[in-house]
PDB file of C-alpha atoms and ligand atoms in Angstrom:
ATOM      1  CA  MET A   1     -54.060  36.379  32.898  1.00 55.00           C
ATOM      2  CA  MET A   2     -57.276  38.786  34.482  1.00 65.00           C
ATOM      3  CA  PRO A   3     -59.369  40.683  32.396  1.00 64.00           C
ATOM      4  CA  GLY A   4     -57.757  43.592  31.716  1.00 68.00           C
ATOM      5  CA  MET A   5     -54.276  43.145  33.132  1.00 74.00           C
ATOM      6  CA  SER A   6     -51.821  44.003  30.836  1.00 77.00           C
ATOM      7  CA  MET A   7     -49.305  42.050  29.603  1.00 92.00           C
ATOM      8  CA  LEU A   8     -46.422  43.422  30.764  1.00 96.00           C
ATOM      9  CA  ARG A   9     -46.940  45.596  33.963  1.00 97.00           C
ATOM     10  CA  LEU A  10     -45.013  46.740  37.147  1.00 98.00           C
ATOM     11  CA  ALA A  11     -45.519  45.478  41.076  1.00 98.00           C
ATOM     12  CA  PRO A  12     -44.268  48.288  42.944  1.00 98.00           C
ATOM     13  CA  SER A  13     -43.150  47.188  46.174  1.00 98.00           C
ATOM     14  CA  LEU A  14     -44.435  48.991  48.930  1.00 98.00           C
ATOM     15  CA  LEU A  15     -41.634  47.571  50.806  1.00 98.00           C
ATOM     16  CA  ALA A  16     -39.920  50.840  49.747  1.00 98.00           C
ATOM     17  CA  ALA A  17     -42.503  53.297  50.019  1.00 98.00           C
ATOM     18  CA  ASP A  18     -42.761  55.682  53.327  1.00 97.00           C
ATOM     19  CA  GLN A  19     -44.193  53.485  55.835  1.00 97.00           C
ATOM     20  CA  THR A  20     -45.940  55.928  57.496  1.00 97.00           C
ATOM     21  CA  ASN A  21     -47.686  56.640  54.631  1.00 98.00           C
ATOM     22  CA  LEU A  22     -48.694  53.789  52.582  1.00 98.00           C
ATOM     23  CA  GLN A  23     -51.655  55.533  51.463  1.00 98.00           C
ATOM     24  CA  ALA A  24     -49.891  58.120  49.610  1.00 98.00           C
ATOM     25  CA  ALA A  25     -47.971  54.801  47.486  1.00 98.00           C
ATOM     26  CA  VAL A  26     -51.423  53.503  46.918  1.00 98.00           C
ATOM     27  CA  ASP A  27     -52.489  57.209  45.319  1.00 98.00           C
ATOM     28  CA  ALA A  28     -49.496  57.333  43.537  1.00 98.00           C
ATOM     29  CA  CYS A  29     -49.367  54.001  41.775  1.00 98.00           C
ATOM     30  CA  ALA A  30     -53.008  54.676  41.390  1.00 98.00           C
ATOM     31  CA  ALA A  31     -52.758  57.676  39.556  1.00 98.00           C
ATOM     32  CA  ALA A  32     -50.199  56.305  37.814  1.00 98.00           C
ATOM     33  CA  GLY A  33     -51.799  52.997  35.713  1.00 98.00           C
ATOM     34  CA  ILE A  34     -50.502  50.602  38.276  1.00 98.00           C
ATOM     35  CA  GLN A  35     -51.878  47.560  38.717  1.00 98.00           C
ATOM     36  CA  VAL A  36     -50.735  45.258  40.681  1.00 98.00           C
ATOM     37  CA  LEU A  37     -49.191  46.229  44.364  1.00 98.00           C
ATOM     38  CA  HIS A  38     -46.078  44.114  45.664  1.00 98.00           C
ATOM     39  CA  LEU A  39     -46.483  43.158  49.817  1.00 98.00           C
ATOM     40  CA  ASP A  40     -43.057  42.089  51.218  1.00 98.00           C
ATOM     41  CA  VAL A  41     -43.800  40.001  54.373  1.00 98.00           C
ATOM     42  CA  MET A  42     -40.483  38.942  55.640  1.00 98.00           C
ATOM     43  CA  ASP A  43     -40.523  37.275  58.703  1.00 98.00           C
ATOM     44  CA  GLY A  44     -37.005  37.697  60.487  1.00 97.00           C
ATOM     45  CA  HIS A  45     -36.224  34.534  60.107  1.00 97.00           C
ATOM     46  CA  TYR A  46     -36.038  33.094  55.933  1.00 97.00           C
ATOM     47  CA  VAL A  47     -34.888  37.119  55.750  1.00 97.00           C
ATOM     48  CA  PRO A  48     -33.095  39.441  57.612  1.00 97.00           C
ATOM     49  CA  ASN A  49     -35.878  42.006  57.874  1.00 98.00           C
ATOM     50  CA  LEU A  50     -39.190  42.309  59.694  1.00 98.00           C
ATOM     51  CA  THR A  51     -42.611  43.793  57.495  1.00 98.00           C
ATOM     52  CA  PHE A  52     -45.233  43.747  57.165  1.00 96.00           C
ATOM     53  CA  GLY A  53     -48.281  41.306  59.017  1.00 97.00           C
ATOM     54  CA  PRO A  54     -51.938  39.994  57.738  1.00 98.00           C
ATOM     55  CA  LYS A  55     -53.737  43.405  59.234  1.00 98.00           C
ATOM     56  CA  VAL A  56     -51.780  45.655  56.646  1.00 98.00           C
ATOM     57  CA  ALA A  57     -52.272  43.748  54.183  1.00 98.00           C
ATOM     58  CA  VAL A  58     -56.268  43.645  54.666  1.00 98.00           C
ATOM     59  CA  ASP A  59     -56.692  47.184  55.215  1.00 98.00           C
ATOM     60  CA  LEU A  60     -54.392  48.124  52.234  1.00 98.00           C
ATOM     61  CA  ALA A  61     -57.149  45.916  50.306  1.00 98.00           C
ATOM     62  CA  ARG A  62     -59.833  47.936  52.185  1.00 98.00           C
ATOM     63  CA  TYR A  63     -58.853  50.806  51.106  1.00 98.00           C
ATOM     64  CA  ILE A  64     -58.059  49.923  47.514  1.00 98.00           C
ATOM     65  CA  THR A  65     -62.215  48.899  47.169  1.00 98.00           C
ATOM     66  CA  ALA A  66     -62.869  52.479  48.763  1.00 98.00           C
ATOM     67  CA  ARG A  67     -61.374  54.204  46.457  1.00 98.00           C
ATOM     68  CA  GLU A  68     -62.375  52.041  43.480  1.00 98.00           C
ATOM     69  CA  TYR A  69     -59.002  51.403  42.302  1.00 98.00           C
ATOM     70  CA  GLU A  70     -58.500  48.776  39.662  1.00 97.00           C
ATOM     71  CA  MET A  71     -55.762  47.104  41.140  1.00 98.00           C
ATOM     72  CA  HIS A  72     -54.671  43.818  42.553  1.00 98.00           C
ATOM     73  CA  LEU A  73     -52.349  42.238  45.797  1.00 98.00           C
ATOM     74  CA  ASP A  74     -49.005  40.468  45.141  1.00 98.00           C
ATOM     75  CA  VAL A  75     -47.626  39.163  47.914  1.00 98.00           C
ATOM     76  CA  HIS A  76     -44.386  37.668  48.814  1.00 98.00           C
ATOM     77  CA  LEU A  77     -43.808  35.325  51.584  1.00 98.00           C
ATOM     78  CA  MET A  78     -40.383  35.831  52.547  1.00 98.00           C
ATOM     79  CA  VAL A  79     -40.949  33.193  55.940  1.00 98.00           C
ATOM     80  CA  THR A  80     -39.915  29.955  56.940  1.00 96.00           C
ATOM     81  CA  ASP A  81     -43.281  28.798  57.803  1.00 96.00           C
ATOM     82  CA  PRO A  82     -45.592  30.321  55.090  1.00 97.00           C
ATOM     83  CA  ASP A  83     -48.578  27.303  56.133  1.00 97.00           C
ATOM     84  CA  ARG A  84     -49.083  29.356  58.908  1.00 96.00           C
ATOM     85  CA  PHE A  85     -49.577  32.857  57.157  1.00 98.00           C
ATOM     86  CA  VAL A  86     -51.291  31.520  53.672  1.00 98.00           C
ATOM     87  CA  PRO A  87     -54.417  31.568  55.293  1.00 98.00           C
ATOM     88  CA  ALA A  88     -54.610  35.677  56.928  1.00 98.00           C
ATOM     89  CA  PHE A  89     -53.341  36.794  54.172  1.00 98.00           C
ATOM     90  CA  ALA A  90     -55.858  35.236  51.549  1.00 98.00           C
ATOM     91  CA  GLU A  91     -57.997  37.200  53.643  1.00 98.00           C
ATOM     92  CA  ALA A  92     -56.816  40.120  51.935  1.00 98.00           C
ATOM     93  CA  ARG A  93     -57.764  38.465  49.066  1.00 98.00           C
ATOM     94  CA  PRO A  94     -54.540  39.059  46.845  1.00 98.00           C
ATOM     95  CA  ALA A  95     -54.056  38.108  43.375  1.00 98.00           C
ATOM     96  CA  TRP A  96     -50.947  35.549  43.965  1.00 98.00           C
ATOM     97  CA  ILE A  97     -49.729  34.825  47.270  1.00 98.00           C
ATOM     98  CA  THR A  98     -46.057  33.189  46.179  1.00 98.00           C
ATOM     99  CA  ILE A  99     -44.025  31.323  48.642  1.00 98.00           C
ATOM    100  CA  HIS A 100     -39.955  30.739  48.297  1.00 98.00           C
ATOM    101  CA  ALA A 101     -39.176  27.230  46.953  1.00 97.00           C
ATOM    102  CA  GLU A 102     -36.835  27.255  49.303  1.00 94.00           C
ATOM    103  CA  ALA A 103     -38.846  27.848  52.104  1.00 92.00           C
ATOM    104  CA  PRO A 104     -41.555  24.920  53.009  1.00 87.00           C
ATOM    105  CA  ILE A 105     -41.229  21.328  53.423  1.00 91.00           C
ATOM    106  CA  HIS A 106     -43.443  20.374  51.493  1.00 95.00           C
ATOM    107  CA  PRO A 107     -43.698  23.103  48.898  1.00 96.00           C
ATOM    108  CA  LEU A 108     -46.661  21.855  46.366  1.00 97.00           C
ATOM    109  CA  ARG A 109     -48.979  21.271  49.651  1.00 97.00           C
ATOM    110  CA  THR A 110     -48.364  24.917  49.863  1.00 98.00           C
ATOM    111  CA  LEU A 111     -49.172  25.850  46.480  1.00 98.00           C
ATOM    112  CA  GLN A 112     -52.272  23.387  46.740  1.00 98.00           C
ATOM    113  CA  LEU A 113     -53.494  25.120  50.493  1.00 98.00           C
ATOM    114  CA  ILE A 114     -53.100  28.783  48.323  1.00 98.00           C
ATOM    115  CA  ARG A 115     -55.160  27.876  45.518  1.00 98.00           C
ATOM    116  CA  ASP A 116     -57.867  26.014  47.981  1.00 98.00           C
ATOM    117  CA  HIS A 117     -57.938  29.981  49.333  1.00 98.00           C
ATOM    118  CA  GLY A 118     -58.832  31.194  45.932  1.00 98.00           C
ATOM    119  CA  CYS A 119     -55.523  33.145  45.136  1.00 98.00           C
ATOM    120  CA  GLY A 120     -53.109  32.475  42.896  1.00 98.00           C
ATOM    121  CA  ALA A 121     -49.720  30.096  43.431  1.00 98.00           C
ATOM    122  CA  GLY A 122     -46.598  31.438  43.541  1.00 98.00           C
ATOM    123  CA  ILE A 123     -43.394  30.156  43.758  1.00 98.00           C
ATOM    124  CA  SER A 124     -40.380  32.151  44.064  1.00 98.00           C
ATOM    125  CA  LEU A 125     -36.100  30.829  43.172  1.00 98.00           C
ATOM    126  CA  ASN A 126     -32.894  33.343  45.111  1.00 98.00           C
ATOM    127  CA  PRO A 127     -30.479  33.739  43.538  1.00 98.00           C
ATOM    128  CA  GLY A 128     -28.553  31.564  44.141  1.00 97.00           C
ATOM    129  CA  THR A 129     -31.416  28.094  43.989  1.00 98.00           C
ATOM    130  CA  PRO A 130     -30.980  26.913  40.467  1.00 97.00           C
ATOM    131  CA  LEU A 131     -34.120  26.406  37.916  1.00 97.00           C
ATOM    132  CA  SER A 132     -34.779  22.940  38.365  1.00 96.00           C
ATOM    133  CA  ALA A 133     -36.001  23.402  41.619  1.00 96.00           C
ATOM    134  CA  LEU A 134     -39.668  24.752  39.598  1.00 96.00           C
ATOM    135  CA  GLU A 135     -40.135  21.391  37.576  1.00 94.00           C
ATOM    136  CA  GLU A 136     -41.694  19.509  39.504  1.00 96.00           C
ATOM    137  CA  LEU A 137     -43.804  22.173  41.194  1.00 97.00           C
ATOM    138  CA  LEU A 138     -45.053  23.990  37.571  1.00 97.00           C
ATOM    139  CA  ASP A 139     -48.581  22.353  37.504  1.00 96.00           C
ATOM    140  CA  LEU A 140     -49.405  24.112  40.841  1.00 97.00           C
ATOM    141  CA  THR A 141     -47.840  26.931  39.864  1.00 98.00           C
ATOM    142  CA  ASP A 142     -49.915  30.740  38.470  1.00 98.00           C
ATOM    143  CA  LEU A 143     -46.441  32.999  39.081  1.00 98.00           C
ATOM    144  CA  ILE A 144     -43.134  32.645  39.196  1.00 98.00           C
ATOM    145  CA  LEU A 145     -40.828  35.260  40.698  1.00 98.00           C
ATOM    146  CA  LEU A 146     -37.340  35.224  40.504  1.00 98.00           C
ATOM    147  CA  MET A 147     -35.541  36.804  43.057  1.00 98.00           C
ATOM    148  CA  SER A 148     -32.221  39.366  41.024  1.00 98.00           C
ATOM    149  CA  VAL A 149     -31.272  40.690  44.519  1.00 98.00           C
ATOM    150  CA  ASN A 150     -30.533  38.300  47.299  1.00 98.00           C
ATOM    151  CA  PRO A 151     -34.230  38.832  49.511  1.00 98.00           C
ATOM    152  CA  GLY A 152     -34.284  40.967  52.723  1.00 97.00           C
ATOM    153  CA  PHE A 153     -34.046  44.601  51.463  1.00 97.00           C
ATOM    154  CA  ALA A 154     -35.553  46.856  49.127  1.00 97.00           C
ATOM    155  CA  GLY A 155     -32.566  49.175  47.560  1.00 96.00           C
ATOM    156  CA  GLN A 156     -30.070  45.983  46.411  1.00 98.00           C
ATOM    157  CA  ARG A 157     -27.958  45.993  43.190  1.00 98.00           C
ATOM    158  CA  PHE A 158     -29.613  43.608  40.333  1.00 98.00           C
ATOM    159  CA  ILE A 159     -27.408  40.673  39.501  1.00 98.00           C
ATOM    160  CA  GLU A 160     -26.754  40.584  36.450  1.00 98.00           C
ATOM    161  CA  SER A 161     -26.205  36.834  35.842  1.00 98.00           C
ATOM    162  CA  SER A 162     -30.177  37.015  36.649  1.00 98.00           C
ATOM    163  CA  LEU A 163     -31.328  38.168  32.829  1.00 98.00           C
ATOM    164  CA  ASP A 164     -29.837  34.578  31.709  1.00 98.00           C
ATOM    165  CA  LYS A 165     -31.643  33.260  34.830  1.00 98.00           C
ATOM    166  CA  ILE A 166     -35.061  34.433  33.533  1.00 98.00           C
ATOM    167  CA  ALA A 167     -33.614  33.483  29.483  1.00 98.00           C
ATOM    168  CA  ARG A 168     -33.737  29.633  30.419  1.00 98.00           C
ATOM    169  CA  CYS A 169     -37.522  29.951  32.467  1.00 98.00           C
ATOM    170  CA  ARG A 170     -39.175  31.619  29.580  1.00 98.00           C
ATOM    171  CA  THR A 171     -37.517  28.607  27.718  1.00 98.00           C
ATOM    172  CA  LEU A 172     -38.865  26.431  30.709  1.00 97.00           C
ATOM    173  CA  LEU A 173     -42.062  27.512  30.576  1.00 97.00           C
ATOM    174  CA  GLU A 174     -42.495  27.611  27.047  1.00 97.00           C
ATOM    175  CA  HIS A 175     -41.434  23.519  26.590  1.00 96.00           C
ATOM    176  CA  ARG A 176     -43.946  23.101  29.326  1.00 96.00           C
ATOM    177  CA  GLN A 177     -46.754  25.443  27.585  1.00 96.00           C
ATOM    178  CA  SER A 178     -46.963  26.801  31.117  1.00 96.00           C
ATOM    179  CA  LEU A 179     -49.335  30.284  31.100  1.00 96.00           C
ATOM    180  CA  ALA A 180     -47.706  30.921  34.711  1.00 98.00           C
ATOM    181  CA  ILE A 181     -46.667  34.688  34.861  1.00 98.00           C
ATOM    182  CA  LEU A 182     -42.780  35.266  34.931  1.00 98.00           C
ATOM    183  CA  GLU A 183     -42.075  37.783  37.620  1.00 98.00           C
ATOM    184  CA  VAL A 184     -38.652  39.216  38.334  1.00 98.00           C
ATOM    185  CA  ASP A 185     -37.525  41.278  41.444  1.00 98.00           C
ATOM    186  CA  GLY A 186     -35.097  43.198  42.962  1.00 98.00           C
ATOM    187  CA  GLY A 187     -32.888  46.333  41.974  1.00 98.00           C
ATOM    188  CA  ILE A 188     -34.982  46.654  38.601  1.00 98.00           C
ATOM    189  CA  GLY A 189     -35.127  50.782  37.227  1.00 98.00           C
ATOM    190  CA  VAL A 190     -35.487  52.167  34.152  1.00 98.00           C
ATOM    191  CA  ALA A 191     -31.566  51.485  33.609  1.00 98.00           C
ATOM    192  CA  ASN A 192     -31.931  47.301  32.882  1.00 98.00           C
ATOM    193  CA  LEU A 193     -35.621  47.293  32.794  1.00 98.00           C
ATOM    194  CA  SER A 194     -36.017  46.365  28.810  1.00 97.00           C
ATOM    195  CA  GLN A 195     -33.482  44.219  29.634  1.00 98.00           C
ATOM    196  CA  VAL A 196     -35.426  42.494  31.945  1.00 98.00           C
ATOM    197  CA  VAL A 197     -38.469  42.578  29.633  1.00 98.00           C
ATOM    198  CA  ALA A 198     -36.525  40.729  26.489  1.00 98.00           C
ATOM    199  CA  ALA A 199     -34.911  38.046  29.027  1.00 98.00           C
ATOM    200  CA  GLY A 200     -38.676  36.860  29.224  1.00 98.00           C
ATOM    201  CA  ALA A 201     -40.341  39.100  32.419  1.00 98.00           C
ATOM    202  CA  ARG A 202     -43.363  39.969  32.058  1.00 98.00           C
ATOM    203  CA  MET A 203     -44.130  41.528  35.561  1.00 98.00           C
ATOM    204  CA  LEU A 204     -41.446  43.648  37.257  1.00 98.00           C
ATOM    205  CA  VAL A 205     -41.440  44.430  40.911  1.00 98.00           C
ATOM    206  CA  VAL A 206     -39.878  48.094  41.168  1.00 98.00           C
ATOM    207  CA  GLY A 207     -39.215  49.282  45.387  1.00 98.00           C
ATOM    208  CA  ASN A 208     -36.475  51.367  44.903  1.00 98.00           C
ATOM    209  CA  ALA A 209     -37.325  52.771  41.511  1.00 98.00           C
ATOM    210  CA  ALA A 210     -40.724  53.745  42.590  1.00 98.00           C
ATOM    211  CA  PHE A 211     -40.560  55.331  46.024  1.00 98.00           C
ATOM    212  CA  ASP A 212     -37.329  56.737  46.545  1.00 98.00           C
ATOM    213  CA  GLU A 213     -37.788  60.186  47.399  1.00 97.00           C
ATOM    214  CA  ARG A 214     -34.069  61.379  47.550  1.00 96.00           C
ATOM    215  CA  GLU A 215     -32.915  64.747  45.784  1.00 96.00           C
ATOM    216  CA  GLY A 216     -36.029  66.089  44.385  1.00 96.00           C
ATOM    217  CA  ARG A 217     -37.872  62.750  42.790  1.00 98.00           C
ATOM    218  CA  THR A 218     -41.124  62.315  43.190  1.00 98.00           C
ATOM    219  CA  MET A 219     -43.504  58.952  43.385  1.00 98.00           C
ATOM    220  CA  ALA A 220     -45.295  60.323  40.349  1.00 98.00           C
ATOM    221  CA  GLY A 221     -41.852  61.144  38.134  1.00 98.00           C
ATOM    222  CA  ASN A 222     -40.181  58.146  39.073  1.00 98.00           C
ATOM    223  CA  LEU A 223     -43.878  56.020  38.026  1.00 98.00           C
ATOM    224  CA  ALA A 224     -44.372  57.654  34.874  1.00 98.00           C
ATOM    225  CA  ALA A 225     -41.027  57.180  33.663  1.00 98.00           C
ATOM    226  CA  LEU A 226     -41.176  53.488  34.231  1.00 98.00           C
ATOM    227  CA  GLN A 227     -44.191  53.663  32.421  1.00 98.00           C
ATOM    228  CA  ALA A 228     -42.837  55.223  29.792  1.00 97.00           C
ATOM    229  CA  SER A 229     -39.731  52.990  29.203  1.00 97.00           C
ATOM    230  CA  LEU A 230     -41.942  49.779  29.692  1.00 97.00           C
ATOM    231  CA  ARG A 231     -44.139  50.776  27.411  1.00 95.00           C
ATOM    232  CA  GLN A 232     -41.071  51.191  24.854  1.00 94.00           C
ATOM    233  CA  CYS A 233     -40.793  47.215  25.383  1.00 94.00           C
ATOM    234  CA  GLN A 234     -41.843  44.904  22.400  1.00 83.00           C
ATOM    235  CA  ILE A 235     -42.463  41.154  23.510  1.00 82.00           C
TER     236      ILE A 235
HETATM  237  C1  LIG B 301     -36.332  42.697  48.310  1.00 88.43           C
HETATM  238  C2  LIG B 301     -38.111  42.200  47.890  1.00 88.43           C
HETATM  239  C3  LIG B 301     -38.079  42.924  46.504  1.00 88.43           C
HETATM  240  C4  LIG B 301     -37.690  44.762  47.117  1.00 88.43           C
HETATM  241  C5  LIG B 301     -37.725  45.504  46.154  1.00 88.43           C
HETATM  242  O1  LIG B 301     -36.119  41.266  49.590  1.00 88.43           O
HETATM  243  O2  LIG B 301     -38.197  40.837  47.439  1.00 88.43           O
HETATM  244  O3  LIG B 301     -39.620  43.159  46.368  1.00 88.43           O
HETATM  245  O4  LIG B 301     -38.550  46.163  48.000  1.00 88.43           O
HETATM  246  O5  LIG B 301     -36.909  46.517  46.078  1.00 88.43           O
HETATM  247  P1  LIG B 301     -35.928  47.126  45.100  1.00 88.43           P
HETATM  248  O6  LIG B 301     -36.125  47.380  43.316  1.00 88.43           O
HETATM  249  O7  LIG B 301     -35.147  48.774  45.139  1.00 88.43           O
HETATM  250  O8  LIG B 301     -34.700  46.224  44.498  1.00 88.43           O
HETATM  251 ZN1  LIG B 302     -40.176  41.100  46.498  1.00 88.43          ZN
END
């Protein structure tokens, strides 16, 4: 684990923030003591949506440094050909770059490529992908990102069977004595956060729950409520 990092942490997903004002979202996260920012990169092929290019990641990293925020970028690549994009995203010096196990033809090679670029190597599984897809990849994996929605959009409903998959993943990590961080992504909010942690997750992506500002909600209020729920969790 990185020095100064909490055992349990939120990773707000900027996909759900106002895309014309990402700095305000980053500022709200910093004020709420957030240590990890999740960046959902979509290519319109692997998932039916388009989002950030590498320049956004690099500019965010520059902004975080300029403001002296203690924050790490967590880049989630939902792209068909991650090998093409790892070097460009590594320029932002993210703590992790995560690829989907289902995407590259040679995922071990891609995980090694990520490490060779000085980043933690993450592997993500879609809800429909069995946990066994991880087994041969674990030795090169610093982070596991279990999807609890089908990737592509923020604001979807948490797939309940993910809880069992998270618990089985935690058992697998213990069995293999892996120190990989177990992150879960999709449909997490105050209502189910403690269940996700109890099942074994240690890093929780929050999109809408963090950045939805409709009906009088504020980013500061959302993040404070999420942080308070996280503090209640025992691990
Ligand atoms: C979905 C993305 C998620 C998403 C999470 O493809 O990977 O990170 O932004 O948003 P919520 O928390 O709203 O489901
Ligand atoms: Zn994500």
